[in-house]
Tab-separated table of C-alpha atoms and ligand atoms in Angstrom:
chain	number	residue	atom	x	y	z
A	153	UNK	CA	19.381	-0.092	-1.237
A	154	UNK	CA	18.900	-3.830	-0.715
A	155	UNK	CA	21.955	-5.939	0.021
A	156	UNK	CA	20.722	-8.733	-2.243
A	157	UNK	CA	20.770	-11.027	0.813
A	158	UNK	CA	17.625	-12.878	1.890
A	159	UNK	CA	16.195	-11.359	5.120
A	160	UNK	CA	17.387	-11.216	7.822
A	161	UNK	CA	20.918	-12.238	6.754
A	162	UNK	CA	23.606	-9.528	7.159
A	163	UNK	CA	27.173	-9.252	5.935
A	164	UNK	CA	30.047	-8.537	8.316
A	165	UNK	CA	33.833	-8.344	8.136
A	166	UNK	CA	36.070	-10.980	9.761
A	167	UNK	CA	39.264	-9.281	11.027
A	168	UNK	CA	41.017	-12.609	11.555
A	169	UNK	CA	40.318	-13.884	8.021
A	170	UNK	CA	40.257	-10.369	6.493
A	171	UNK	CA	37.132	-11.115	4.413
A	172	UNK	CA	33.367	-10.787	4.615
A	173	UNK	CA	31.137	-13.436	6.165
A	174	UNK	CA	27.380	-13.808	6.485
A	175	UNK	CA	25.478	-13.721	9.767
A	176	UNK	CA	21.889	-14.614	10.641
A	177	UNK	CA	20.957	-12.430	13.670
A	178	UNK	CA	18.094	-14.724	14.771
A	179	UNK	CA	19.761	-18.120	14.571
A	180	UNK	CA	23.236	-16.555	15.273
A	181	UNK	CA	24.476	-18.757	12.432
A	182	UNK	CA	27.537	-17.485	10.523
A	183	UNK	CA	29.015	-18.784	7.274
A	184	UNK	CA	31.538	-17.838	4.567
A	185	UNK	CA	29.265	-18.742	1.625
A	186	UNK	CA	26.552	-16.417	0.363
A	187	UNK	CA	23.227	-17.637	1.816
A	188	UNK	CA	20.821	-19.548	-0.426
A	189	UNK	CA	18.844	-17.080	-2.556
A	190	UNK	CA	21.405	-14.255	-2.517
A	191	UNK	CA	21.338	-11.920	-5.537
A	192	UNK	CA	25.106	-11.984	-6.164
A	193	UNK	CA	25.256	-8.918	-8.438
A	194	UNK	CA	23.146	-6.838	-6.046
A	195	UNK	CA	25.396	-7.896	-3.145
A	196	UNK	CA	28.508	-6.834	-5.031
A	197	UNK	CA	26.901	-3.472	-5.879
A	198	UNK	CA	25.804	-3.059	-2.245
A	199	UNK	CA	29.304	-3.774	-0.932
A	200	UNK	CA	30.775	-1.282	-3.393
A	201	UNK	CA	28.541	1.403	-1.873
A	202	UNK	CA	28.562	0.247	1.752
A	203	UNK	CA	32.156	-0.684	2.622
A	204	UNK	CA	32.504	-3.087	5.528
A	205	UNK	CA	35.664	-1.310	6.640
A	206	UNK	CA	37.392	1.991	5.989
A	207	UNK	CA	40.916	3.300	6.497
A	208	UNK	CA	41.359	6.705	8.140
A	209	UNK	CA	43.933	9.153	9.434
A	210	UNK	CA	42.955	11.357	12.361
A	211	UNK	CA	44.267	14.322	14.324
A	212	UNK	CA	43.143	14.181	17.965
A	213	UNK	CA	43.328	17.193	20.279
A	214	UNK	CA	42.578	16.236	23.860
A	215	UNK	CA	41.209	18.604	26.470
A	216	UNK	CA	40.743	18.637	30.246
A	217	UNK	CA	37.428	16.752	29.959
A	218	UNK	CA	38.885	13.986	27.759
A	219	UNK	CA	38.494	10.535	29.286
A	220	UNK	CA	42.312	10.294	29.514
A	221	UNK	CA	43.615	13.915	29.515
A	222	UNK	CA	47.241	12.896	28.860
A	223	UNK	CA	49.372	12.028	25.843
A	224	UNK	CA	52.953	11.857	24.540
A	225	UNK	CA	52.758	15.675	24.379
A	226	UNK	CA	51.600	16.372	27.926
A	227	UNK	CA	51.224	14.384	31.121
A	228	UNK	CA	48.416	16.663	32.267
A	229	UNK	CA	46.248	18.316	29.597
A	230	UNK	CA	44.410	21.395	30.900
A	231	UNK	CA	43.159	22.814	27.574
A	232	UNK	CA	39.406	23.505	27.588
A	233	UNK	CA	37.229	21.848	24.937
A	234	UNK	CA	36.586	25.311	23.476
A	235	UNK	CA	40.331	25.960	23.147
A	236	UNK	CA	40.830	22.501	21.613
A	237	UNK	CA	38.160	23.239	18.995
A	238	UNK	CA	39.817	26.584	18.216
A	239	UNK	CA	43.155	24.828	17.710
A	240	UNK	CA	41.478	22.245	15.491
A	241	UNK	CA	39.955	25.044	13.349
A	242	UNK	CA	43.458	26.392	12.755
A	243	UNK	CA	44.534	22.939	11.518
A	244	UNK	CA	41.501	22.817	9.206
A	245	UNK	CA	42.664	26.083	7.650
A	246	UNK	CA	46.199	24.753	7.197
A	247	UNK	CA	44.758	21.692	5.432
A	248	UNK	CA	42.695	23.965	3.172
A	249	UNK	CA	45.914	25.821	2.375
A	250	UNK	CA	47.433	22.578	1.124
A	251	UNK	CA	49.433	21.212	4.034
A	252	UNK	CA	49.492	17.391	4.280
A	253	UNK	CA	47.213	15.759	6.843
A	254	UNK	CA	49.970	13.342	7.900
A	255	UNK	CA	52.375	16.208	8.652
A	256	UNK	CA	49.831	18.035	10.819
A	257	UNK	CA	48.826	14.857	12.702
A	258	UNK	CA	52.501	14.139	13.397
A	259	UNK	CA	52.949	17.709	14.618
A	260	UNK	CA	49.910	17.982	16.896
A	261	UNK	CA	47.861	14.815	17.457
A	262	UNK	CA	47.432	13.596	21.045
A	263	UNK	CA	46.769	10.064	19.763
A	264	UNK	CA	49.556	7.484	19.795
A	265	UNK	CA	48.939	7.176	16.029
A	266	UNK	CA	50.717	10.547	15.607
A	267	UNK	CA	53.929	8.682	14.803
A	268	UNK	CA	52.176	7.121	11.792
A	269	UNK	CA	50.838	10.462	10.588
A	270	UNK	CA	47.539	9.703	12.320
A	271	UNK	CA	47.045	6.461	10.385
A	272	UNK	CA	44.583	4.133	12.157
A	273	UNK	CA	44.684	1.493	9.448
A	274	UNK	CA	41.470	-0.276	8.423
A	275	UNK	CA	38.616	-0.706	10.862
A	276	UNK	CA	35.151	-2.222	10.627
A	277	UNK	CA	31.856	-1.291	12.286
A	278	UNK	CA	31.976	-1.691	16.048
A	279	UNK	CA	35.689	-0.978	16.530
A	280	UNK	CA	35.644	2.787	17.129
A	281	UNK	CA	33.560	5.090	19.302
A	282	UNK	CA	30.114	5.550	17.675
A	283	UNK	CA	30.488	9.244	16.790
A	284	UNK	CA	33.891	8.527	15.220
A	285	UNK	CA	32.620	5.498	13.297
A	286	UNK	CA	29.541	7.157	11.831
A	287	UNK	CA	31.516	10.133	10.518
A	288	UNK	CA	34.359	7.953	9.197
A	289	UNK	CA	32.026	5.636	7.242
A	290	UNK	CA	30.064	8.582	5.824
A	291	UNK	CA	33.179	10.323	4.453
A	292	UNK	CA	33.984	9.951	0.764
A	293	UNK	CA	37.506	8.617	0.153
A	294	UNK	CA	39.948	11.552	0.350
A	295	UNK	CA	37.622	13.803	2.322
A	296	UNK	CA	38.318	15.431	5.709
A	297	UNK	CA	35.578	15.682	8.344
A	298	UNK	CA	34.379	18.635	10.304
A	299	UNK	CA	35.444	18.461	13.982
A	300	UNK	CA	34.180	15.269	15.659
A	301	UNK	CA	33.743	15.017	19.446
A	302	UNK	CA	34.323	11.720	21.270
A	303	UNK	CA	35.185	10.777	24.854
A	304	UNK	CA	38.843	10.927	23.814
A	305	UNK	CA	38.749	14.537	22.654
A	306	UNK	CA	38.076	16.364	19.397
A	307	UNK	CA	39.196	15.019	16.037
A	308	UNK	CA	39.660	15.743	12.394
A	309	UNK	CA	39.259	12.550	10.355
A	310	UNK	CA	40.522	11.921	6.823
A	311	UNK	CA	39.261	8.822	5.020
A	312	UNK	CA	41.951	7.345	2.778
A	313	UNK	CA	40.332	4.018	1.731
B	408	4G8	O1	39.792	7.313	25.756
B	408	4G8	C1	40.515	6.767	26.662
B	408	4G8	O2	40.156	6.431	27.775
B	408	4G8	C2	41.984	6.565	26.349
B	408	4G8	N1	42.113	6.604	24.967
B	408	4G8	C3	41.803	5.364	24.287
B	408	4G8	C4	43.051	4.848	23.672
B	408	4G8	C5	44.268	4.856	24.355
B	408	4G8	C6	45.396	4.353	23.719
B	408	4G8	C7	45.316	3.842	22.438
B	408	4G8	C8	44.083	3.884	21.757
B	408	4G8	C9	42.934	4.368	22.381
B	408	4G8	C10	42.491	7.763	24.329
B	408	4G8	O3	42.613	8.810	24.925
B	408	4G8	C11	42.686	7.681	22.885
B	408	4G8	N2	41.686	7.532	22.048
B	408	4G8	C12	42.218	7.474	20.829
B	408	4G8	C13	41.428	7.303	19.625
B	408	4G8	C14	40.102	7.750	19.590
B	408	4G8	C15	39.342	7.575	18.425
B	408	4G8	C16	39.901	6.947	17.310
B	408	4G8	C17	41.215	6.499	17.366
B	408	4G8	C18	41.990	6.678	18.517
B	408	4G8	N3	43.573	7.598	20.882
B	408	4G8	C19	43.879	7.715	22.196
B	408	4G8	C20	45.263	7.882	22.718
B	408	4G8	O4	45.433	8.260	23.915
B	408	4G8	O5	46.217	7.639	21.932
């Protein structure tokens, strides 16, 4: 679907100003106003279907091959990736049985976000590891991912906004 922006303009999210801005990848020009010739209605429709940022919870289980195999739970994580995936599958079942994602993340996540029930807040493209980002942005609001592997470990991701 077209963004309604004249080529090759793109739309990005400014974290500092917490709003979208427009960027021309060739001239490197950026501006707050919609570029000349933008189809405003099409841009609004596009942004409704292609959010510039999402908000997710996640439950991270680290293993011995994680980039930093340590967390608030263990100074030296020796779990294999296989064992971590098996543990994650058990958490998927508990979610399917109705337990709250936040409670399970608080109970088990190796990420420092455990104390916030796994809440990572809002993030835009380019802020998370690629595998994490692509799954997070593809999730419908309210949905939980299948296990996702990153350099940090293995994750379940729930999109909340
Ligand atoms: O990968 C590394 O070298 C170390 N990290 C990165 C990190 C460390 C502390 C805070 C946030 C991210 C982690 O292992 C890590 N990654 C995450 C993470 C990964 C994907 C999405 C959100 C958080 N959390 C943690 C953590 O310890 O708390």
